[in-house]
CSV table of C-alpha atoms in Angstrom, one decimal:
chain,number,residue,atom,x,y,z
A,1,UNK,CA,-75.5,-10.3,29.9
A,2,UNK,CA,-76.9,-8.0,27.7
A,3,UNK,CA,-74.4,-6.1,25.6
A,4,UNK,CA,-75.2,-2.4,24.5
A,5,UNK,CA,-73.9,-0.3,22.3
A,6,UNK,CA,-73.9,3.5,21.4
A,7,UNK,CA,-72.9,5.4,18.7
A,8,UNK,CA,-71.4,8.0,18.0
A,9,UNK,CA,-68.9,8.3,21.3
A,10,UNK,CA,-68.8,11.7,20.3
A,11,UNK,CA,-70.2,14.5,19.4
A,12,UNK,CA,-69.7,17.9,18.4
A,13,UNK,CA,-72.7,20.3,18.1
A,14,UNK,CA,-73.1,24.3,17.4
A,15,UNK,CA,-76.0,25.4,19.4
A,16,UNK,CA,-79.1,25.5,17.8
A,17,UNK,CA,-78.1,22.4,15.9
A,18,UNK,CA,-80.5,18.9,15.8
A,19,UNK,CA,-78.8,15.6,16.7
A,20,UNK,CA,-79.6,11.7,17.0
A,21,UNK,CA,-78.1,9.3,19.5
A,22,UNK,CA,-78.3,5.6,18.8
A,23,UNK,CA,-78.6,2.9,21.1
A,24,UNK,CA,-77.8,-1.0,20.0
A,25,UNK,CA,-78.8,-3.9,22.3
A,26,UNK,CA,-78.4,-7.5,22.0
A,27,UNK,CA,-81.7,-9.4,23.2
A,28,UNK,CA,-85.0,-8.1,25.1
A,29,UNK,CA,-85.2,-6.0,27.7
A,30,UNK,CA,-87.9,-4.8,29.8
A,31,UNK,CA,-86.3,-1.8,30.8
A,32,UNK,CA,-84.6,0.6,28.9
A,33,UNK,CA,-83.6,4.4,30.2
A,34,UNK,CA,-81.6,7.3,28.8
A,35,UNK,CA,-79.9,9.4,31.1
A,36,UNK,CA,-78.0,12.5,31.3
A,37,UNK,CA,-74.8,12.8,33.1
A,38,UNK,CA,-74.0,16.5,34.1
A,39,UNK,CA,-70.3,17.7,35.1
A,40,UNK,CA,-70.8,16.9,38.3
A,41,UNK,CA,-71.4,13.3,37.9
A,42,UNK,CA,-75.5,13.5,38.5
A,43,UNK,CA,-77.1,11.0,36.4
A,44,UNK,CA,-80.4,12.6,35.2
A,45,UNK,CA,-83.3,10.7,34.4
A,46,UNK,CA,-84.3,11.3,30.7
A,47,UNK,CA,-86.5,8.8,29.3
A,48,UNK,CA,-88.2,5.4,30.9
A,49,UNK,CA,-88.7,3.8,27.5
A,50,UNK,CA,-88.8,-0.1,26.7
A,51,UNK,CA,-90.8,0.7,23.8
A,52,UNK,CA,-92.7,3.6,22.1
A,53,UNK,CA,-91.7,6.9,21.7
A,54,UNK,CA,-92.1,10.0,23.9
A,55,UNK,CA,-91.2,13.1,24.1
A,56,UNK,CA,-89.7,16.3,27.0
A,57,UNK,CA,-89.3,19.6,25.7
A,58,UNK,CA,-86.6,19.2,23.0
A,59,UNK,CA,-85.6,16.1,23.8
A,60,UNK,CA,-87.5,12.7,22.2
A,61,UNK,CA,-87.2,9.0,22.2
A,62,UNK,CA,-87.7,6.3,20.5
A,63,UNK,CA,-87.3,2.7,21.2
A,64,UNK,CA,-88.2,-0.3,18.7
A,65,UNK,CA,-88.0,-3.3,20.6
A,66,UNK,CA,-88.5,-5.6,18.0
A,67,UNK,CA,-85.5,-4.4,16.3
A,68,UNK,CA,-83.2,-3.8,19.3
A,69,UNK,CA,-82.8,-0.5,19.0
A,70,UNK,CA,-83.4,2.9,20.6
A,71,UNK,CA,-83.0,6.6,19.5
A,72,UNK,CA,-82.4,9.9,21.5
A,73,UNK,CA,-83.2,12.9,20.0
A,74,UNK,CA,-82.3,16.4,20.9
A,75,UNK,CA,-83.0,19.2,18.6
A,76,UNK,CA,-82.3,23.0,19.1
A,77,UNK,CA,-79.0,22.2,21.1
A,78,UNK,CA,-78.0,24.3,24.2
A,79,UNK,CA,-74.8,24.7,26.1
A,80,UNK,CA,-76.7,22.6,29.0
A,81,UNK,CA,-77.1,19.9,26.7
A,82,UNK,CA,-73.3,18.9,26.9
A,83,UNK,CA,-72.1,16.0,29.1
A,84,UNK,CA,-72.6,12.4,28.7
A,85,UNK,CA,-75.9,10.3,27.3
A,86,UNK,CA,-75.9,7.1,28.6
A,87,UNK,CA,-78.3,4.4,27.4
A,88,UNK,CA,-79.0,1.3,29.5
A,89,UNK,CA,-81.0,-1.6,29.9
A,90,UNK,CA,-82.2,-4.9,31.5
A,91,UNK,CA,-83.8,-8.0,30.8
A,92,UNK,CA,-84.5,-8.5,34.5
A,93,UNK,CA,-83.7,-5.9,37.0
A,94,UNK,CA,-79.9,-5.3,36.5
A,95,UNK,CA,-79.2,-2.1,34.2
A,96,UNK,CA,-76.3,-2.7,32.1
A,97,UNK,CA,-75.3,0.1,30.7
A,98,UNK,CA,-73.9,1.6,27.2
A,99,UNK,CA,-70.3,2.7,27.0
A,100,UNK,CA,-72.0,6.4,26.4
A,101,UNK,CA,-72.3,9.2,23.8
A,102,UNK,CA,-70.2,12.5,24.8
A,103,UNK,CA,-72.0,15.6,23.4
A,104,UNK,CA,-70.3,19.2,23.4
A,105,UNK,CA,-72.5,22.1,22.2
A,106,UNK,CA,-70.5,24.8,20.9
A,107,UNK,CA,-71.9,28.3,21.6
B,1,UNK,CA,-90.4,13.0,41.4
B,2,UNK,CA,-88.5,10.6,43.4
B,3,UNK,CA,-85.2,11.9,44.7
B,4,UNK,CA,-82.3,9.2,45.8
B,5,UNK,CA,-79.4,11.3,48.2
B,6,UNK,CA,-76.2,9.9,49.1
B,7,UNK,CA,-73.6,11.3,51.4
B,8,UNK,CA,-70.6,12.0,51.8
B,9,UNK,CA,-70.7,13.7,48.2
B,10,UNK,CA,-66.7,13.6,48.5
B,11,UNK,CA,-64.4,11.6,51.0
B,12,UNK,CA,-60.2,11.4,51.6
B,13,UNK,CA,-58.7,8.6,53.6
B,14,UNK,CA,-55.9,7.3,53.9
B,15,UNK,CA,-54.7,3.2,52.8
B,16,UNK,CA,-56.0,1.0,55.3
B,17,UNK,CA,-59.1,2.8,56.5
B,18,UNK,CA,-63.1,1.8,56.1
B,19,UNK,CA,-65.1,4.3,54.3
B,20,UNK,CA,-69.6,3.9,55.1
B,21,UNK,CA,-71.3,5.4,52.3
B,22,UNK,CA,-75.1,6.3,52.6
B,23,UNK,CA,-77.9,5.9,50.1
B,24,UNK,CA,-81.6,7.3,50.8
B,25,UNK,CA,-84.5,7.0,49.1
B,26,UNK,CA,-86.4,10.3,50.2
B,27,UNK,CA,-89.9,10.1,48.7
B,28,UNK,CA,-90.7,6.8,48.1
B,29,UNK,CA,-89.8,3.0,49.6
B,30,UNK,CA,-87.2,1.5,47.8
B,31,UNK,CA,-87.2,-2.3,47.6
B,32,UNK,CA,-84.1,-2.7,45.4
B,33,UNK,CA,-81.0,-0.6,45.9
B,34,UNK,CA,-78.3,-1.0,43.6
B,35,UNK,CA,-74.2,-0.1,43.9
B,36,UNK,CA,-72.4,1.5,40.7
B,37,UNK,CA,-68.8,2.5,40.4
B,38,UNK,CA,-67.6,4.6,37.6
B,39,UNK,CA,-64.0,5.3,36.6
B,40,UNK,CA,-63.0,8.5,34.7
B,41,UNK,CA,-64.3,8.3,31.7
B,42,UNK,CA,-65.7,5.0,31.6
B,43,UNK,CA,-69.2,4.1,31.7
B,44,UNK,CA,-71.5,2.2,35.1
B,45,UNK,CA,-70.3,-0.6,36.3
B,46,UNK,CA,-72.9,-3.1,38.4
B,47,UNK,CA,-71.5,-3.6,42.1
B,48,UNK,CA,-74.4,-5.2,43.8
B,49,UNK,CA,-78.0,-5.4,44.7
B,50,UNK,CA,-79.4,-5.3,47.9
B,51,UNK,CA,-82.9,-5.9,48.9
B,52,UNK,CA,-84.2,-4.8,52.2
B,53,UNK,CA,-83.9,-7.3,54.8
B,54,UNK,CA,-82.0,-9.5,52.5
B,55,UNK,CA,-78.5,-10.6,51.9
B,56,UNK,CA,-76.8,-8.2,49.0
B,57,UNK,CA,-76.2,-10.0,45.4
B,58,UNK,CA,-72.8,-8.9,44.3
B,59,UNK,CA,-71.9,-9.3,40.5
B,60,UNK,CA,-68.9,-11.4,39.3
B,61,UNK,CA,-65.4,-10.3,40.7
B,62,UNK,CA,-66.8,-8.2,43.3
B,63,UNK,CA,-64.9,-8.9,46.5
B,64,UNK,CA,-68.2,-8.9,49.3
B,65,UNK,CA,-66.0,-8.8,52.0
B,66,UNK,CA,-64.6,-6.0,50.9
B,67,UNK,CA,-67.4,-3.9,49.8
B,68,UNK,CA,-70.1,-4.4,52.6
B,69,UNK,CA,-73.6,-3.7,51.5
B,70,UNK,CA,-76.5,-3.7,54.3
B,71,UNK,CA,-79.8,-2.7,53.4
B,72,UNK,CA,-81.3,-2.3,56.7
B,73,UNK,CA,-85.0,-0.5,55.7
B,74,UNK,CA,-86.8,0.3,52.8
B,75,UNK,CA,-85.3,4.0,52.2
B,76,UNK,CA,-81.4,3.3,53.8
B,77,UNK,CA,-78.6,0.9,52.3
B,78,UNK,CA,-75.0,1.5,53.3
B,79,UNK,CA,-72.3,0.4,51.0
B,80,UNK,CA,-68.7,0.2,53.2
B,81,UNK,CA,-65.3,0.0,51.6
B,82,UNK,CA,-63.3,-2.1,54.0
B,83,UNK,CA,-59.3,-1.5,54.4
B,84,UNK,CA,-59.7,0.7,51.4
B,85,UNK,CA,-57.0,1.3,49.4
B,86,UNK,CA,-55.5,3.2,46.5
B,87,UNK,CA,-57.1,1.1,43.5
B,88,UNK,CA,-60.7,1.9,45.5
B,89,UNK,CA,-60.7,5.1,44.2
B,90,UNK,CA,-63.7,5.8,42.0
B,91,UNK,CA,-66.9,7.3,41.9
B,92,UNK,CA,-69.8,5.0,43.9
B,93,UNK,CA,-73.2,5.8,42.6
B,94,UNK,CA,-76.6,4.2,44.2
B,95,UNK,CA,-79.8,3.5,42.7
B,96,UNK,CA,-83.0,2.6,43.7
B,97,UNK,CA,-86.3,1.7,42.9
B,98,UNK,CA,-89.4,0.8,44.3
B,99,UNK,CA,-90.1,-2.6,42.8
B,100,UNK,CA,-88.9,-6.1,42.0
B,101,UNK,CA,-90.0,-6.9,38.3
B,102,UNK,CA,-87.5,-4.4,36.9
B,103,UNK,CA,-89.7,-3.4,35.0
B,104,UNK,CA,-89.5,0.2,37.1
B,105,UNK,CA,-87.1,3.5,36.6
B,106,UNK,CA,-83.9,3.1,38.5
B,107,UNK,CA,-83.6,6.4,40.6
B,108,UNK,CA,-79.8,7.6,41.1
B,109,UNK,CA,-77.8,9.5,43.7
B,110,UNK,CA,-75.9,12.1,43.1
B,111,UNK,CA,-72.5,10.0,44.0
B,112,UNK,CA,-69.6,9.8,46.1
B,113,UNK,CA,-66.3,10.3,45.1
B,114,UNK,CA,-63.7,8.1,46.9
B,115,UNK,CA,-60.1,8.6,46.9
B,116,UNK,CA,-58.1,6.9,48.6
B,117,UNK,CA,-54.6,8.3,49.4
């Protein structure tokens, strides 16, 4: 299967601050999604993105396909913005997903 | 947007018994439902797939007859934990989405946290 990585595990932000997630894969995909994992374990839909970039409110993404990579950017930090960023993807239908990024924003 | 529910959000039982969890898609027609289970602190880990009508595909080292998976209509799969016991406790998350080509979001539940005492 595919094998993704993301880095850094973790990270420590003061609020207000910018940061970048990165997320590694190793072949094509047709699928690739960011989520959000709150507290309570919801996994929250952040980005659909294969390719391109786009862009929520603070948060942005980019993916370059060709070079196997995909970015996560959330700038202006928040307290809400802690918990877990997960990055997966799939070459057919099955998501396999990225051992995560664990972000704390520090009032 | 589409919205996946699951229920129950938390369940007890003791060694031995069956556990029935429930997935719905509420808004849309989900033709692919997917199983998760996460470990503290650990990332997603691929159960199974079901597909409506269809036999469920369960990954490698996923015991079937121990995690029974019916997809019975396009918004309802059931994931059961048979003779559960401690080593079953986890958090079960469910996905679905409304095509094949997976080339679609995946829509999650909210999860179920199993323990099993």
């Amino acid at each position: 299967g595919i094998q993704v990585e993301q880095s850094p595990p973790d990270l420590i932000l003061q609020e207000g601050a910018n940061s970048t997630l990165r997320c590694n894969f190793s072949d094509s995909v047709n699928n690739l999604q960011w989520f959000h994992q709150n507290p309570w374990g919801q996994l929250i839909n952040l980005f659909y993105i294969p390719s391109g970039t786009k862009q929520n409110g603070r948060l942005s993404a980019t993916t370059v396909a060709t070079e196997r990579y995909s970015l996560l950017y959330i700038s202006s930090s928040q307290t809400t913005d802690s918990g877990v960023y997960f990055c997966a993807v799939a070459d057919d239908y099955k998501l396999s997903f990225g051992a995560g990024t664990t972000v704390t924003v520090r009032a | 947007g589409a919205v996946v529910s699951q229920h129950p959000s938390r369940v007890i039982c003791k060694s031995g018994t069956s556990v029935k969890i429930e997935c719905r898609s509420l808004d849309f027609q989900a033709t692919t439902m997917f199983w998760y289970r996460q470990f503290p602190k650990q990332s997603l880990m691929l159960m199974a797939t079901s597909n409506e009508g269809s036999k469920a595909t369960y990954e490698q080292g996923v015991e079937k007859d121990k995690f029974l998976i019916n997809h019975a209509s396009l918004t309802l799969s059931t994931l059961t934990v048979t003779s559960a016991h401690p080593e079953d406790s986890s958090f079960y998350i469910c996905s679905a989405t409304p095509g094949t080509s997976g080339r679609e979001t995946q829509y999650f539940g909210p999860g179920t946290r199993l323990l099993v005492l």
